[in-house]
PDB file of N, CA and C in Angstrom:
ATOM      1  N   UNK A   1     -75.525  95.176  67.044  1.00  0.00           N
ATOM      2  CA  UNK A   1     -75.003  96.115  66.089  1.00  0.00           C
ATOM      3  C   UNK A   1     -75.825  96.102  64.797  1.00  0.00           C
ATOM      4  N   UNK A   2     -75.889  95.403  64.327  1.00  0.00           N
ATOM      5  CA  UNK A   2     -76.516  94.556  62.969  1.00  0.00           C
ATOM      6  C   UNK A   2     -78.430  94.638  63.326  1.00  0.00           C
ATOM      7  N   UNK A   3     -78.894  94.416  64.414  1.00  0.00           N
ATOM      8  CA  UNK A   3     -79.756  94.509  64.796  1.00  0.00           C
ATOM      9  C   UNK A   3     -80.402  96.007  64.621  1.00  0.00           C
ATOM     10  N   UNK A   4     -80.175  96.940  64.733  1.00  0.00           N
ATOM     11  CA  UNK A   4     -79.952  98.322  64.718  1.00  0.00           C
ATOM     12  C   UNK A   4     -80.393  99.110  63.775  1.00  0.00           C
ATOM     13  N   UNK A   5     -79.872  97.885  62.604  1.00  0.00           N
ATOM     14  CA  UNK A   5     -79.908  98.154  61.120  1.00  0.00           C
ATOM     15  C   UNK A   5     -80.505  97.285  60.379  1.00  0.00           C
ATOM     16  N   UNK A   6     -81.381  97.004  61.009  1.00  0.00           N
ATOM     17  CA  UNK A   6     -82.717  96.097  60.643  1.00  0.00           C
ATOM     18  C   UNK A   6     -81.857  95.048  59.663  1.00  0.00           C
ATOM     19  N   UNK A   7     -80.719  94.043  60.347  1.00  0.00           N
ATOM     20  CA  UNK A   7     -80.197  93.237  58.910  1.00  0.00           C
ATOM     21  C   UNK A   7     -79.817  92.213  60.046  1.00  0.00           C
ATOM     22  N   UNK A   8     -80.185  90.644  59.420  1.00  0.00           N
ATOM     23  CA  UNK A   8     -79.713  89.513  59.892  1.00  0.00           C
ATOM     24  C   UNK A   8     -78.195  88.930  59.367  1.00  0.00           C
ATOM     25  N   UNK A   9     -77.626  88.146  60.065  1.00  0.00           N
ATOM     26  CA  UNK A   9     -76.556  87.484  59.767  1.00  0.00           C
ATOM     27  C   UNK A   9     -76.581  86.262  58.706  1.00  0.00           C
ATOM     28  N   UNK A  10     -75.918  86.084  57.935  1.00  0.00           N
ATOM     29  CA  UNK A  10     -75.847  84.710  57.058  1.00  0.00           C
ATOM     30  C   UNK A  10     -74.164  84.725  57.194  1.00  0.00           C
ATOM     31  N   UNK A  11     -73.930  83.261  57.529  1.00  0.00           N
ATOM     32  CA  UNK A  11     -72.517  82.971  58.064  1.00  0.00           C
ATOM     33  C   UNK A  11     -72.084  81.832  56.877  1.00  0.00           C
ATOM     34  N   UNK A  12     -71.216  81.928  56.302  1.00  0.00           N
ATOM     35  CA  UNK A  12     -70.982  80.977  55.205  1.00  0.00           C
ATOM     36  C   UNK A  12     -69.953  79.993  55.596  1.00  0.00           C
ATOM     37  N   UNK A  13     -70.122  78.985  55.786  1.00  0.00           N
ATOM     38  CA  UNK A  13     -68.337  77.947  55.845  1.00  0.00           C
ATOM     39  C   UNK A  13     -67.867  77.718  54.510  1.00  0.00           C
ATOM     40  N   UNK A  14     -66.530  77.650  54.574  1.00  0.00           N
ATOM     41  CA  UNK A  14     -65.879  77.020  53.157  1.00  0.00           C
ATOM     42  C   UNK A  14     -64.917  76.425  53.395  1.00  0.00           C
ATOM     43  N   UNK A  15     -64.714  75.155  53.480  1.00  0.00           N
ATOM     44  CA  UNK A  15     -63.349  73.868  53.566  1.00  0.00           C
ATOM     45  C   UNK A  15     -62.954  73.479  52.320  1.00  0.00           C
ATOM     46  N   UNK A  16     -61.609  73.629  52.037  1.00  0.00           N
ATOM     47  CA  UNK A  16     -60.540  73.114  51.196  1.00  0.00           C
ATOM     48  C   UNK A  16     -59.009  72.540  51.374  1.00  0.00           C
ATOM     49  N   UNK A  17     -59.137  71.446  50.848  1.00  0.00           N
ATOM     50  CA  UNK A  17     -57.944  71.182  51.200  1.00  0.00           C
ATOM     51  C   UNK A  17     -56.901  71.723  50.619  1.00  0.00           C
ATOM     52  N   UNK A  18     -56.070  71.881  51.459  1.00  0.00           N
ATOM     53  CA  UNK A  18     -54.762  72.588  49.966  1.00  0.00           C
ATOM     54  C   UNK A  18     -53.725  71.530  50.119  1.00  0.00           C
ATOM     55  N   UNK A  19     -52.610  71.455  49.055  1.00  0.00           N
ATOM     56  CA  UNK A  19     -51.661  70.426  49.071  1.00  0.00           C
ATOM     57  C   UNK A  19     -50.654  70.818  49.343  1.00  0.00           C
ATOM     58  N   UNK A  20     -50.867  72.070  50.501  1.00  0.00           N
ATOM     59  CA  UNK A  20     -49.319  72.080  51.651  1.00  0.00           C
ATOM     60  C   UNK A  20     -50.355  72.402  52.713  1.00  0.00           C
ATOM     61  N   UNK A  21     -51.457  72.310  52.900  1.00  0.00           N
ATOM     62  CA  UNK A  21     -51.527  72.192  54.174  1.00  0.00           C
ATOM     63  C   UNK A  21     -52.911  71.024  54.803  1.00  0.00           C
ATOM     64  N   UNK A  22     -52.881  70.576  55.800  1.00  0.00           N
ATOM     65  CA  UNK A  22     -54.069  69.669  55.957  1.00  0.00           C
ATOM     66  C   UNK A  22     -55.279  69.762  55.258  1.00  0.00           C
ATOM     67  N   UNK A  23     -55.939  71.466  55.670  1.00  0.00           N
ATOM     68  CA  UNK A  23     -56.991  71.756  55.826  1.00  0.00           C
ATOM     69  C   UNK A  23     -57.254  73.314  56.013  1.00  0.00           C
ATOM     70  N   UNK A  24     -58.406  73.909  55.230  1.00  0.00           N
ATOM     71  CA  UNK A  24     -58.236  75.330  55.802  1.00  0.00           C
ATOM     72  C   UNK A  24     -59.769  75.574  55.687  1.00  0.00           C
ATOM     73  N   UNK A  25     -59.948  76.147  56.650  1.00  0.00           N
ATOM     74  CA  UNK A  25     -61.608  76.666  56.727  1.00  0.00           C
ATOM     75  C   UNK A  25     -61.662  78.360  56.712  1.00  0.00           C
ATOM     76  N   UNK A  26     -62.790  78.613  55.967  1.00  0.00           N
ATOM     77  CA  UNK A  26     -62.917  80.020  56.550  1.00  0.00           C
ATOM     78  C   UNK A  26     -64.399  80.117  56.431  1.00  0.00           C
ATOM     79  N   UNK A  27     -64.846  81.398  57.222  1.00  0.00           N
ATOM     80  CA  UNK A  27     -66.470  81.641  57.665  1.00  0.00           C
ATOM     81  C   UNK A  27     -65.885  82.869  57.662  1.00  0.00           C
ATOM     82  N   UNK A  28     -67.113  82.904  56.632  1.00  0.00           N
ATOM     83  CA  UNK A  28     -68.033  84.540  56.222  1.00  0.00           C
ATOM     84  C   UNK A  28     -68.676  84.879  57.196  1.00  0.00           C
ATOM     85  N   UNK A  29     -69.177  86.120  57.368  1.00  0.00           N
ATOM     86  CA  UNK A  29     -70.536  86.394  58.036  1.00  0.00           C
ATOM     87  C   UNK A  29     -70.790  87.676  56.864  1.00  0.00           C
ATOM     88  N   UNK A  30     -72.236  87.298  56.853  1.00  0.00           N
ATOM     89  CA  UNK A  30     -72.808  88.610  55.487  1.00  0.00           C
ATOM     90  C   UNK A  30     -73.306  88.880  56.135  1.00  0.00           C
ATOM     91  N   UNK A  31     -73.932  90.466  56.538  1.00  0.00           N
ATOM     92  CA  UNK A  31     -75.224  91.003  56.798  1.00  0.00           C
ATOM     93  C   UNK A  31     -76.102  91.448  55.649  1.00  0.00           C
ATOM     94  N   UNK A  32     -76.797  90.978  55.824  1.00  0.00           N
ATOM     95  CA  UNK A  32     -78.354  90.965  54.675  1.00  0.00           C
ATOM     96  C   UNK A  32     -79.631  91.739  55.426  1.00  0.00           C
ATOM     97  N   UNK A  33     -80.202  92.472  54.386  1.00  0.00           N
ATOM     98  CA  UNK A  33     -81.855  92.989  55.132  1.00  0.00           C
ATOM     99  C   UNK A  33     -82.543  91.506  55.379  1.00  0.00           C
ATOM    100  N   UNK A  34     -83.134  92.255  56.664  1.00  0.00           N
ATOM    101  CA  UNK A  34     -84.119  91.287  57.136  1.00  0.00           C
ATOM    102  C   UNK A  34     -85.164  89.889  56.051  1.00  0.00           C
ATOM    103  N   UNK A  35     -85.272  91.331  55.268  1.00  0.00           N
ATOM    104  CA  UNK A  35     -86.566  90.307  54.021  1.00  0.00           C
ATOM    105  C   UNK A  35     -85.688  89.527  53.197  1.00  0.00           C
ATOM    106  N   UNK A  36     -84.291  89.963  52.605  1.00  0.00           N
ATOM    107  CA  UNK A  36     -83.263  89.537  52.049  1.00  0.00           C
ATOM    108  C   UNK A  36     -83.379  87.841  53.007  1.00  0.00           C
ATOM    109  N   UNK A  37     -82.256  88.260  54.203  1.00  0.00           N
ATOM    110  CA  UNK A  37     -82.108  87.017  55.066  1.00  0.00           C
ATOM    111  C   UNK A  37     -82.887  85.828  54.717  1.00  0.00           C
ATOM    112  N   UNK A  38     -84.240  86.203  55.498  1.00  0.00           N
ATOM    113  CA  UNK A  38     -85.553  85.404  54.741  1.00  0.00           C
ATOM    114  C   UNK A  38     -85.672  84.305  54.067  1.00  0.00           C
ATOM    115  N   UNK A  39     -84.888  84.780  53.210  1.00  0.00           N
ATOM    116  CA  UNK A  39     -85.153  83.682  51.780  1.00  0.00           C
ATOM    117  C   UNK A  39     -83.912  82.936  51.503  1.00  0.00           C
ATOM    118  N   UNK A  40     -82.535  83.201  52.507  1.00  0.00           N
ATOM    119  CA  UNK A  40     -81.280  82.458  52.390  1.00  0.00           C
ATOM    120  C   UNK A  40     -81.342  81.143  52.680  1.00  0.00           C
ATOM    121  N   UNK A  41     -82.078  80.521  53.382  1.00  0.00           N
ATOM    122  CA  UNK A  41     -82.753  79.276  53.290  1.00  0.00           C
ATOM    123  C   UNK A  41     -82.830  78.714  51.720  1.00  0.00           C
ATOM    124  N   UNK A  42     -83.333  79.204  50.989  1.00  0.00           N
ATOM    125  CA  UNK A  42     -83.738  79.081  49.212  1.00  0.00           C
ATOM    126  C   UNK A  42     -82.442  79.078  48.919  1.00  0.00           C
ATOM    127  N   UNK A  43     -81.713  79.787  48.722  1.00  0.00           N
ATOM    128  CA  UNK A  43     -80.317  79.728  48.166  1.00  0.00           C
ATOM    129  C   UNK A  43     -79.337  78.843  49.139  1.00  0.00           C
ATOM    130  N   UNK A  44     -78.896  78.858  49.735  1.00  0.00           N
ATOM    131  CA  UNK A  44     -78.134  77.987  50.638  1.00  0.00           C
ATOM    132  C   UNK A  44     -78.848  76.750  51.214  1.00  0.00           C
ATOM    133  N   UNK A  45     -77.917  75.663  50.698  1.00  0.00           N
ATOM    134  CA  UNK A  45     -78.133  74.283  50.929  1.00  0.00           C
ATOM    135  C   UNK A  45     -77.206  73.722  51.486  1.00  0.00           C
ATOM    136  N   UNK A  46     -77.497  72.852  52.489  1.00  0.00           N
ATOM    137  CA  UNK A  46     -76.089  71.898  52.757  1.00  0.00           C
ATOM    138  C   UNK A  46     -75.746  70.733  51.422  1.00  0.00           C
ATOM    139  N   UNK A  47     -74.710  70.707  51.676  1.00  0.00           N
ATOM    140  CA  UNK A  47     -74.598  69.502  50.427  1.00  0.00           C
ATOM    141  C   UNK A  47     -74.883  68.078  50.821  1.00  0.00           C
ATOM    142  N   UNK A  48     -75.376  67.259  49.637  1.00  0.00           N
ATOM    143  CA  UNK A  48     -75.920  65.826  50.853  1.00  0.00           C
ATOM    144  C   UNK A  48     -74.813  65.290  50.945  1.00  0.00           C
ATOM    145  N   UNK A  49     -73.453  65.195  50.525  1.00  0.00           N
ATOM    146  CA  UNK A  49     -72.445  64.488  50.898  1.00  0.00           C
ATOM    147  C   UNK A  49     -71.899  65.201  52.282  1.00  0.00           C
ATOM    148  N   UNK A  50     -72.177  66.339  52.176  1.00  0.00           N
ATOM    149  CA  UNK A  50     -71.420  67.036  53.204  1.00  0.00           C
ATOM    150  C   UNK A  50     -72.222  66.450  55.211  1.00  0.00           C
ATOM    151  N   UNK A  51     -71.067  66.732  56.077  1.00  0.00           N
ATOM    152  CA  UNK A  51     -71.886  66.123  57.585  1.00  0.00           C
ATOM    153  C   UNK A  51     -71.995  67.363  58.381  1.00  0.00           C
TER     154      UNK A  51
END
């Protein structure tokens, strides 16, 4: 679909705990131009605490 339209995926995770519930995750997915995409490497880092 995304392919089509000359744009790659960037998928984001985000974990927080909340204090009524265990745990809650959610994932993004962005579509970005190709040359955009590219460079999401540069901006997005894992965190070093994070596994």
């Amino acid at each position: 679909m995304f392919a089509k339209q000359e744009k790659d995926l960037v998928f984001i995770e985000t974990v927080m705990g909340l204090a009524q519930q265990r745990c809650h995750c959610m994932i993004e997915c962005i579509p970005l131009p190709r040359e955009i995409a590219k460079q999401a490497p540069l901006h997005f880092k894992k965190l070093p605490f994070a596994e």
